[in-house]
Coordinates of C-alpha atoms and ligand atoms in Angstrom, one line a residue:
M483 CA -1.3 32.1 38.9
S484 CA -0.6 33.9 35.6
Q485 CA -3.5 34.8 33.2
Q486 CA -2.3 32.2 30.7
A487 CA -2.0 29.5 33.3
A488 CA -5.5 30.3 34.6
A489 CA -6.9 30.1 31.1
A490 CA -5.2 26.8 30.6
K491 CA -6.6 25.5 33.9
S492 CA -10.1 26.4 32.9
A493 CA -9.8 24.8 29.5
P494 CA -11.9 21.6 29.0
R495 CA -9.9 18.5 29.8
T496 CA -10.4 17.0 26.4
A497 CA -11.1 18.3 22.9
P498 CA -14.7 17.9 21.5
G499 CA -15.2 14.4 20.2
F500 CA -11.8 13.2 21.5
D501 CA -11.7 11.1 24.7
A502 CA -8.1 11.1 25.8
A503 CA -8.9 9.2 29.0
R504 CA -10.6 6.3 27.2
L505 CA -7.8 6.3 24.7
R506 CA -5.1 6.2 27.4
A507 CA -6.7 3.0 28.6
E508 CA -6.0 1.4 25.2
F509 CA -2.2 1.7 25.8
P510 CA -1.5 -0.9 28.5
I511 CA 2.0 0.5 29.4
L512 CA 0.5 3.8 30.4
S513 CA -1.2 2.2 33.4
R514 CA 2.2 1.5 34.9
H515 CA 3.6 3.2 37.9
I516 CA 7.2 4.4 37.7
N517 CA 9.1 5.1 40.9
G518 CA 5.8 4.7 42.7
K519 CA 4.0 7.4 40.7
P520 CA 1.5 7.0 37.8
L521 CA 3.4 7.2 34.5
V522 CA 3.3 10.4 32.5
Y523 CA 4.8 9.6 29.2
L524 CA 6.2 12.7 27.4
D525 CA 8.8 11.0 25.2
S526 CA 6.8 10.0 22.2
A527 CA 9.0 11.9 19.8
A528 CA 11.7 9.3 20.7
S529 CA 9.3 6.3 20.6
S530 CA 5.6 6.3 21.0
Q531 CA 3.7 3.6 22.9
Q532 CA 1.6 0.9 21.3
P533 CA -2.1 0.4 21.7
L534 CA -3.8 -2.9 22.2
A535 CA -4.9 -2.9 18.6
V536 CA -1.3 -3.1 17.5
L537 CA -0.2 -5.5 20.2
R538 CA -3.1 -7.8 19.3
A539 CA -2.5 -7.6 15.6
V540 CA 1.2 -8.6 16.2
E541 CA 0.2 -11.4 18.6
H542 CA -2.4 -12.7 16.1
Y543 CA 0.2 -12.7 13.3
Q544 CA 2.8 -14.5 15.5
T545 CA 0.4 -17.1 16.9
A546 CA -1.7 -17.8 13.8
L547 CA 0.0 -16.7 10.6
H548 CA 3.7 -16.7 10.8
A549 CA 6.0 -18.2 8.2
N550 CA 8.5 -16.7 5.8
V551 CA 6.9 -14.5 3.1
H552 CA 7.0 -14.7 -0.7
R553 CA 8.7 -18.1 -1.2
G554 CA 6.3 -20.7 0.2
V555 CA 3.4 -22.6 -1.4
H556 CA 2.1 -23.7 2.0
S557 CA -0.8 -22.0 3.7
L558 CA 1.0 -20.2 6.5
S559 CA 3.5 -18.7 4.0
Q560 CA 0.7 -17.4 1.9
W561 CA -1.2 -16.0 4.9
A562 CA 2.0 -14.3 6.1
T563 CA 2.6 -12.9 2.6
D564 CA -1.0 -11.6 2.5
A565 CA -0.6 -10.0 5.9
Y566 CA 2.7 -8.3 4.9
E567 CA 1.4 -7.1 1.6
H568 CA -1.9 -5.9 3.2
A569 CA 0.3 -3.8 5.5
R570 CA 1.9 -2.3 2.4
E571 CA -1.4 -1.4 0.9
T572 CA -2.4 0.2 4.3
V573 CA 0.8 2.4 4.1
R574 CA 0.0 3.3 0.5
R575 CA -3.5 4.5 1.5
F576 CA -2.2 6.3 4.6
L577 CA 0.3 8.3 2.5
N578 CA -1.9 8.5 -0.5
A579 CA 0.8 7.1 -2.7
R580 CA -0.2 6.1 -6.3
S581 CA 0.9 2.5 -6.0
T582 CA 2.3 -0.1 -3.6
R583 CA 5.3 -0.2 -5.9
E584 CA 6.3 3.1 -4.3
I585 CA 6.2 1.7 -0.7
V586 CA 9.5 0.1 0.5
F587 CA 9.6 -1.4 3.9
V588 CA 12.8 -0.6 5.8
R589 CA 14.0 -0.7 9.4
G590 CA 13.2 3.0 10.0
T591 CA 13.8 6.5 8.9
T592 CA 17.6 6.0 9.2
E593 CA 17.6 3.1 6.9
A594 CA 15.3 4.8 4.4
I595 CA 17.7 7.8 4.1
N596 CA 20.7 5.5 3.9
L597 CA 18.9 3.6 1.1
V598 CA 18.4 6.8 -0.9
A599 CA 21.9 8.0 -0.2
N600 CA 23.5 4.7 -1.2
S601 CA 21.3 3.9 -4.2
W602 CA 20.2 7.3 -5.7
G603 CA 23.1 9.3 -4.3
R604 CA 26.0 6.9 -5.2
S605 CA 24.7 6.5 -8.7
R606 CA 24.0 10.1 -9.5
L607 CA 26.3 12.3 -7.5
G608 CA 29.8 13.5 -8.5
A609 CA 32.3 16.3 -7.7
G610 CA 30.7 19.7 -7.7
D611 CA 27.2 18.4 -7.0
E612 CA 25.4 19.6 -3.8
I613 CA 22.8 18.2 -1.5
L614 CA 20.8 20.9 0.3
S615 CA 19.6 20.4 3.8
T616 CA 19.1 22.6 6.9
H617 CA 20.7 23.2 10.2
L618 CA 17.9 21.5 12.2
E619 CA 18.2 18.0 10.8
H620 CA 18.4 14.8 12.8
H621 CA 21.8 13.1 12.4
A622 CA 20.0 10.5 10.3
N623 CA 19.5 13.2 7.6
I624 CA 23.1 14.5 7.9
V625 CA 25.5 11.6 8.3
P626 CA 24.4 9.4 5.3
W627 CA 24.9 12.4 3.1
Q628 CA 28.3 13.2 4.5
M629 CA 29.3 9.5 3.9
I630 CA 28.0 9.7 0.3
C631 CA 29.7 13.0 -0.3
A632 CA 33.0 11.5 0.9
A633 CA 32.5 8.7 -1.6
T634 CA 31.4 10.8 -4.6
G635 CA 33.0 14.3 -4.1
A636 CA 29.7 16.0 -3.7
R637 CA 29.1 18.5 -0.9
L638 CA 26.4 18.9 1.8
R639 CA 25.1 22.4 2.3
A640 CA 22.7 23.4 5.1
A641 CA 20.3 26.4 5.2
A642 CA 20.3 28.4 8.3
V643 CA 17.4 28.7 10.8
K644 CA 16.2 31.9 12.5
P645 CA 16.7 32.3 16.3
N646 CA 13.1 31.1 16.9
G647 CA 13.9 27.9 15.2
E648 CA 12.1 28.7 11.9
L649 CA 13.8 27.8 8.7
D650 CA 15.3 30.9 7.0
L651 CA 13.7 30.4 3.6
E652 CA 15.8 33.2 2.1
A653 CA 18.9 31.4 3.2
F654 CA 17.5 28.2 1.7
R655 CA 16.6 29.9 -1.6
A656 CA 20.1 31.4 -1.7
L657 CA 21.7 27.9 -1.4
L658 CA 19.5 26.3 -4.0
S659 CA 21.5 26.5 -7.1
A660 CA 22.4 24.9 -10.4
R661 CA 24.7 22.6 -8.4
T662 CA 21.9 21.3 -6.2
R663 CA 21.1 17.7 -7.0
L664 CA 18.8 16.9 -4.1
V665 CA 17.0 18.7 -1.3
A666 CA 16.8 16.6 1.9
V667 CA 15.0 18.2 4.8
A668 CA 12.9 17.3 7.9
H669 CA 9.2 17.7 7.7
V670 CA 9.2 18.4 11.4
S671 CA 12.2 19.0 13.6
N672 CA 12.6 16.5 16.4
A673 CA 14.7 18.9 18.6
L674 CA 12.5 22.0 18.3
G675 CA 9.1 20.9 16.9
T676 CA 9.3 23.3 14.0
I677 CA 7.1 22.4 11.1
L678 CA 9.1 23.2 7.9
P679 CA 7.4 24.9 5.0
V680 CA 7.7 21.7 3.0
Q681 CA 5.2 22.6 0.3
E682 CA 7.2 25.8 -0.5
I683 CA 10.5 23.9 -0.3
V684 CA 9.2 21.3 -2.9
R685 CA 7.9 24.1 -5.1
L686 CA 11.3 25.9 -5.1
A687 CA 13.3 22.8 -5.6
H688 CA 11.0 21.4 -8.4
A689 CA 11.2 24.8 -10.2
R690 CA 14.9 23.9 -10.6
G691 CA 14.2 20.3 -11.4
V692 CA 15.6 19.1 -8.1
P693 CA 14.0 16.2 -6.3
V694 CA 13.1 16.5 -2.6
L695 CA 13.4 14.0 0.2
L696 CA 11.3 14.7 3.3
D697 CA 12.3 13.1 6.7
G698 CA 8.9 12.5 8.1
A699 CA 9.9 10.8 11.3
Q700 CA 8.3 13.5 13.5
A701 CA 5.5 14.4 11.1
V702 CA 3.4 11.3 10.2
A703 CA 1.9 10.7 13.6
H704 CA 0.9 14.4 14.0
E705 CA 0.2 15.8 10.5
T706 CA -1.9 14.4 7.7
V707 CA 0.7 13.4 5.1
D708 CA -0.4 13.1 1.5
V709 CA 2.7 12.5 -0.7
Q710 CA 0.8 13.4 -3.9
A711 CA -0.4 16.7 -2.4
L712 CA 3.1 17.4 -1.1
D713 CA 4.5 16.4 -4.4
C714 CA 7.7 15.2 -2.7
D715 CA 9.9 12.6 -4.3
F716 CA 11.0 10.6 -1.2
Y717 CA 9.3 10.4 2.2
A718 CA 10.8 8.5 5.1
F719 CA 9.3 7.5 8.4
S720 CA 9.7 5.1 11.3
G721 CA 6.9 2.8 12.7
H722 CA 7.9 3.2 16.4
K723 CA 7.1 6.9 16.3
I724 CA 3.6 6.2 15.1
Y725 CA 2.3 3.7 17.6
A726 CA 3.9 0.7 15.8
P727 CA 6.8 -1.6 16.9
T728 CA 10.5 -0.8 16.5
G729 CA 12.5 -2.1 13.5
I730 CA 10.0 -1.2 10.8
G731 CA 9.7 1.9 8.7
V732 CA 8.9 3.1 5.3
L733 CA 10.5 4.7 2.3
Y734 CA 8.0 6.2 -0.1
A735 CA 9.6 7.1 -3.4
R736 CA 8.2 8.2 -6.7
E737 CA 8.0 5.1 -8.9
S738 CA 10.0 6.6 -11.8
L739 CA 12.9 7.3 -9.4
L740 CA 12.8 3.8 -7.8
E741 CA 12.7 2.2 -11.3
A742 CA 15.9 4.0 -12.2
M743 CA 17.7 3.4 -8.9
P744 CA 20.0 0.4 -8.4
P745 CA 19.4 -1.9 -5.4
W746 CA 21.6 -1.0 -2.5
Q747 CA 21.6 -4.4 -0.7
G748 CA 21.8 -7.8 -2.5
G749 CA 20.5 -11.1 -1.4
G750 CA 17.3 -13.2 -1.3
D751 CA 13.9 -11.8 -2.4
M752 CA 15.4 -8.8 -4.3
I753 CA 16.2 -11.0 -7.4
L754 CA 14.4 -12.6 -10.2
S755 CA 17.2 -14.9 -11.2
V756 CA 20.8 -15.5 -10.0
G757 CA 23.7 -16.9 -11.9
I758 CA 27.3 -17.0 -10.8
E759 CA 28.2 -14.3 -13.3
R760 CA 25.2 -12.0 -12.8
S761 CA 21.7 -11.6 -11.5
T762 CA 18.5 -9.9 -12.6
Y763 CA 16.5 -7.9 -10.0
N764 CA 13.0 -8.2 -8.7
E765 CA 10.2 -5.8 -9.5
L766 CA 9.4 -2.8 -7.3
P767 CA 9.2 -2.6 -4.4
W768 CA 10.9 -5.9 -3.6
K769 CA 14.1 -4.9 -5.5
F770 CA 14.8 -2.8 -2.4
E771 CA 13.9 -5.5 0.2
A772 CA 16.8 -7.9 0.3
G773 CA 16.5 -10.8 2.8
T774 CA 13.7 -11.8 5.1
P775 CA 11.8 -8.6 6.1
N776 CA 10.4 -7.6 9.5
I777 CA 7.0 -9.2 8.8
S778 CA 5.4 -8.9 12.2
G779 CA 6.7 -5.3 12.4
A780 CA 4.9 -4.5 9.1
V781 CA 1.7 -6.1 10.4
G782 CA 2.0 -4.0 13.5
L783 CA 2.6 -0.8 11.4
G784 CA -0.4 -1.5 9.3
A785 CA -2.5 -2.0 12.5
A786 CA -1.1 1.3 13.9
L787 CA -2.0 3.3 10.8
E788 CA -5.5 1.8 10.8
Y789 CA -5.8 2.7 14.5
L790 CA -4.8 6.3 13.8
E791 CA -7.3 6.4 10.8
T792 CA -10.0 5.2 13.2
L793 CA -9.2 8.0 15.7
G794 CA -9.2 10.5 12.8
R795 CA -5.9 12.0 11.9
S796 CA -7.0 15.6 11.9
A797 CA -8.8 15.1 15.2
V798 CA -5.5 13.8 16.7
G799 CA -3.6 16.6 15.1
D800 CA -6.0 19.2 16.5
Y801 CA -6.0 17.7 20.0
E802 CA -2.2 17.5 20.1
H803 CA -2.0 21.1 18.9
R804 CA -4.2 22.2 21.8
L805 CA -1.9 20.3 24.3
L806 CA 1.0 22.1 22.7
E807 CA -0.6 25.5 23.1
V808 CA -1.5 24.9 26.7
A809 CA 1.9 23.4 27.6
T810 CA 3.7 26.2 25.8
S811 CA 1.8 29.0 27.5
R812 CA 2.2 27.5 30.9
L813 CA 6.0 26.8 30.5
A814 CA 6.5 30.3 28.9
A815 CA 5.0 31.8 32.1
L816 CA 7.9 30.3 34.2
P817 CA 10.5 33.1 34.4
W818 CA 13.3 30.6 35.2
L819 CA 12.6 28.4 32.1
R820 CA 13.7 29.1 28.6
L821 CA 11.9 27.6 25.6
I822 CA 14.2 26.5 22.8
G823 CA 12.4 26.8 19.5
T824 CA 9.4 29.0 19.3
A825 CA 8.6 29.0 15.6
P826 CA 4.9 30.0 14.8
S827 CA 4.3 26.6 13.2
K828 CA 5.1 23.7 15.5
A829 CA 4.2 20.1 16.1
A830 CA 3.9 18.5 19.6
V831 CA 7.4 19.0 20.8
I832 CA 8.7 21.4 23.4
S833 CA 12.4 21.8 24.1
F834 CA 13.5 23.9 27.1
T835 CA 16.3 24.6 29.6
I836 CA 16.1 25.7 33.2
D837 CA 18.6 28.3 34.5
G838 CA 21.4 26.6 36.4
V839 CA 20.1 23.0 36.0
H840 CA 21.6 20.5 33.7
P841 CA 18.9 19.0 31.4
H842 CA 20.0 15.5 32.6
D843 CA 19.2 16.5 36.2
I844 CA 15.8 17.8 35.0
G845 CA 15.1 14.4 33.4
T846 CA 16.3 12.4 36.5
I847 CA 14.2 14.4 38.9
L848 CA 11.1 14.2 36.7
D849 CA 11.7 10.4 36.4
S850 CA 11.6 10.1 40.2
E851 CA 8.1 11.7 39.8
G852 CA 7.1 9.2 37.2
I853 CA 7.4 11.6 34.3
A854 CA 9.3 10.5 31.3
I855 CA 10.9 13.2 29.1
R856 CA 14.0 13.2 27.0
T857 CA 17.2 15.1 27.6
G858 CA 20.4 15.5 25.5
H859 CA 21.2 16.7 22.1
H860 CA 18.4 14.7 20.5
C861 CA 20.7 13.5 17.7
A862 CA 20.6 17.1 16.3
M863 CA 24.0 18.5 17.4
P864 CA 24.2 21.2 14.7
I865 CA 21.0 22.9 16.0
M866 CA 22.2 22.5 19.6
E867 CA 25.4 24.3 18.6
F868 CA 23.4 27.0 16.9
Y869 CA 21.8 27.7 20.3
G870 CA 25.1 27.4 22.2
L871 CA 23.7 24.4 24.1
A872 CA 25.0 20.9 24.7
A873 CA 21.6 19.6 25.6
T874 CA 17.9 20.5 26.2
A875 CA 15.0 18.9 28.0
R876 CA 12.3 17.9 25.6
A877 CA 8.6 17.0 26.3
S878 CA 6.7 15.5 23.4
F879 CA 3.1 14.7 23.1
A880 CA 1.0 12.0 21.5
C881 CA -2.7 11.3 21.2
Y882 CA -2.8 9.6 24.7
N883 CA -1.5 12.6 26.6
S884 CA -3.8 14.9 28.5
L885 CA -4.0 18.2 30.3
D886 CA -3.5 16.3 33.5
D887 CA -0.1 15.2 32.1
I888 CA 0.8 18.9 31.6
D889 CA -0.3 19.6 35.2
R890 CA 2.1 16.8 36.4
L891 CA 4.9 18.2 34.2
L892 CA 4.5 21.6 35.7
E893 CA 4.5 20.2 39.3
G894 CA 7.6 18.2 38.5
L895 CA 9.4 21.2 37.0
R896 CA 8.6 23.3 40.1
K897 CA 10.2 20.5 42.2
V898 CA 13.3 20.7 40.0
R899 CA 13.4 24.4 40.5
E900 CA 13.0 24.1 44.3
L901 CA 15.8 21.6 44.5
F902 CA 18.2 23.8 42.6
A903 CA 17.1 27.2 43.8
Ligands
PLP780 C1 13.5 13.8 12.5 C2 14.1 12.5 12.7 N1 14.7 11.9 11.7 C3 15.2 10.6 11.8 C4 15.1 9.9 13.0 C5 15.7 8.6 13.0 O1 14.7 7.6 13.2 P1 15.0 6.1 13.5 O2 16.0 6.1 14.6 O3 13.7 5.5 13.8 O4 15.6 5.5 12.2 C6 14.5 10.5 14.1 C7 14.5 9.8 15.4 O5 14.3 10.4 16.4 C8 13.9 11.8 13.9 O6 13.3 12.4 15.0

């Protein structure tokens, strides 16, 4: 056993004040057996699991409160509206936004970015303008900009990353110019786990009067996000990566920007009055929420954020960081395994390849051992191309993972190696 592995083995099984075993029991799905083995869930970067607190909040909403929101005088409709708007206030508190007028419910990060591209982008961009991004973005922070560039004549630029997966800040600085109209970057890379220097990015962009959109899909569950401290202009995230159901997410946007932006979808709820010739639009944030929203999803998201607040966001972050350190040092000690993305500042994601084994085979063999990881391009093809890879295997951690899960991952990987040696 290497020195690193020995150190990891002798590390305490939980962090002080953090009882991962108790916590695991709060996530019913984690007690399942998969292919006859106890489940080890290491795919939270794709979708995290939901605790009882969330499942029960959704059940209570569906069984006791459900009706359509905003339009009813009857009790159920008012209770549903209260539950929905309470969730918005919880999101506001969680992000430390100034007002609930800055919190728009959407389907997820993808829809949040499409909203900004179609509303802000379409109304502000023209030929010669540039949007500045990076090479490690998720497709959700690339394709909407490409589409809006095609419609407006603007151009998408991407700052390079260094071989270790860190953003090349000099390259970013060099691309930030008088032509840049918006900076749109990930807070945390889903493919590599790199935490981007977002504070510095915002400072550089604002020095030129350029607003900044942060794709927080991989950050909110792992980092404490304070939009006022970050001073970002847009912040997008998805509920299903932060212990909430799928189909719900959030766009935070500075109120002055949202006020000036046109709605991007029309329909019920986003209007004050409608005539055949023209309509007037609702106040913020409802101007951007056309149609019946995902009410139970919002309730589940509110419950998930409250759950995370109860655990303590920095305690969760510290605990996951320890898991990351242990897992990284143990994987790095395997001579036949290559870590992809070794930036000094990382969140709870580890991408890797194994010599001579296709990542899909790694995923399939681990699945037969009850271990769920993700394999593929992780919707981040430009960064895969940078590394000359079609795919990687990716293990990602959440508050319910433990050092035992890392042991099981290592055992599984040794099996993979034996089968292909
Ligand atoms: C960094 C990042 N951005 C955006 C997305 C898209 O999120 P969603 O599919 O929930 O809209 C993901 C999903 O994996 C992601 O990791």
